[in-house]
Amino acid sequence: MENMLYAEELVREFLVFRGFTSSLQAFETELNTDVGKGFQVEKILELIFSIYIPKFEVEKLVGLLSFFKKCFSSSETVLYDTLSKLEVSILRYYVVNAVRSGRNDKVKEFFDMLGDELQHRGNDWTPWFAMPYLKNPTKDPQFRIYFSKEWFDALHLSLRNFLNQMFCGTRIPALLKISTEKNTINHLKTDIKQLNLKLSQLQAVLEERDAQIRQLRSDAVFLRQQDGTHNTALVSEDSNQSNDSSVSDAIPSNDFAVSSTSLSKITAYGAHHDSSSSVNQPVIDDQNGEMGQVCKNDFYCREKVAVVLDEEKFSEVKVQFQETFLGHTSPISRSRFSASGNNIASASTDGTVRIWTYDSSTPGSRNATIYCGAEVLSLDWDCKSDRLLLIGTAEGGIKAWNVDAKRVVCDLSTGQTFRRVLDVKCSPVEPIFVSAAASERDETTYGDSMGFASLTVWNMKTWKAMSFLLVKNPPQ
């Protein structure tokens, strides 16, 4: 109902804008009658059986039935014929109701208005013209059924079912769709505002957490530097005290130098003891057997901060989906996803390439097996589709495999000089690809005088080389 009112308001606005005042008046007049009653079945039944027929408004009744006929196209013959039969029954009920109410004048008025039309329809209306002149038509065998309650109930139920079926299949006008789309847009705008608000809140929380993490990392770096300086000073002090003792003459002075291993032991010792105590703790050097002193000074807390940061940096990895593809008989050397992620290409050391159709909802299936005749060194998919796979081999061959046709559409060669096709890459914007090929570094071959490697740009429409580059300075 809300959509209907909005559409009516749009019509009014348009008529006023165009200056169609007469049309606007006619529109307002017809709105007051509302012939279709908003396509609400109960209101239409009430209009027919509680207003038009009891009040003998035959013109409005005929107009309403004519309006419903216009709702059908010429192809909907079954519905149109059904409505015509219901129309005959409704008009006969009008006559029966007038006779039962003792209004023979309304019966005569009815036939004066529609008599000619009813005669042309051929629906056996001829006996009905005598209805106003019969003394007791309720007992007449030909009309008795129309005065029974069962016949009226059947008519009422049939009309209700027909209108329900009719309105369920009625095409919704574009104006009503506009209102529906407007409501949908309003709901979407409300949802967007709520999501933006939630996003802002999450961004604020994220910024706060990032600031905390940066502060903790800064503190951890500062504390580590302070600990390093403090530990070095303690070790130096211990060494000086040992040198001043009387036992220092029997022991070489270099034995008191503390190595990086000793310092790491001191750090580990501090990280595994309680930080609540501020008393110096003993540390034993395994190489020299000497006892040193380390003051912890909240060292445990500082190391704990570093451990927490490490845990945040390296979070636990959880496997959500895992599937195994079986078919290769030799070790697999390379694998590549296609651009859309629906296909997987895998290469084996035996010179075969297998293509798999990947879908996380169904088990994987092999699309094709390609026999290359040499070791496969490189794979790459066309960036714009899943149809084309490029394969580079150790014998200077580049194969272009069409997944849909399941065949090699082109077989290129980099020549005998650069036989090892180490890599192939497709351009993400143009129908071209580049191949990187290298020689086998045989000192007796012509490849050493030509260069160590080559880059070739190929056209994927003509399958011809567009440009060629030599790399003449091999890495030592």
Short mmCIF file of N, CA and C in Angstrom, two decimals, residues 49 93 145-146 148-157:
data_model
loop_
_atom_site.label_atom_id
_atom_site.label_comp_id
_atom_site.label_asym_id
_atom_site.label_seq_id
_atom_site.Cartn_x
_atom_site.Cartn_y
_atom_site.Cartn_z
N PHE A 49 -20.26 -7.61 -3.98
CA PHE A 49 -21.39 -8.26 -3.33
C PHE A 49 -22.01 -7.45 -2.19
N TYR A 93 -26.64 -13.11 -10.86
CA TYR A 93 -26.89 -12.90 -9.43
C TYR A 93 -27.46 -11.51 -9.18
N ILE A 145 -32.27 -22.98 -8.98
CA ILE A 145 -30.89 -23.16 -8.52
C ILE A 145 -30.21 -21.84 -8.22
N TYR A 146 -30.55 -20.77 -8.98
CA TYR A 146 -29.88 -19.49 -8.81
C TYR A 146 -30.30 -18.76 -7.54
N SER A 148 -30.61 -20.42 -4.65
CA SER A 148 -30.14 -21.22 -3.51
C SER A 148 -28.85 -20.62 -2.93
N LYS A 149 -28.63 -20.90 -1.67
CA LYS A 149 -27.43 -20.41 -1.00
C LYS A 149 -26.18 -21.14 -1.49
N GLU A 150 -26.34 -22.41 -1.88
CA GLU A 150 -25.20 -23.17 -2.35
C GLU A 150 -24.61 -22.57 -3.62
N TRP A 151 -25.52 -22.13 -4.53
CA TRP A 151 -25.03 -21.54 -5.78
C TRP A 151 -24.28 -20.23 -5.51
N PHE A 152 -24.79 -19.40 -4.58
CA PHE A 152 -24.11 -18.15 -4.26
C PHE A 152 -22.75 -18.41 -3.62
N ASP A 153 -22.70 -19.39 -2.71
CA ASP A 153 -21.41 -19.69 -2.07
C ASP A 153 -20.39 -20.18 -3.09
N ALA A 154 -20.86 -20.99 -4.04
CA ALA A 154 -19.94 -21.48 -5.08
C ALA A 154 -19.44 -20.33 -5.95
N LEU A 155 -20.33 -19.38 -6.28
CA LEU A 155 -19.93 -18.21 -7.06
C LEU A 155 -18.93 -17.35 -6.30
N HIS A 156 -19.19 -17.11 -5.05
CA HIS A 156 -18.32 -16.28 -4.22
C HIS A 156 -16.92 -16.90 -4.11
N LEU A 157 -16.85 -18.23 -3.88
CA LEU A 157 -15.57 -18.92 -3.75
C LEU A 157 -14.82 -18.95 -5.08
#
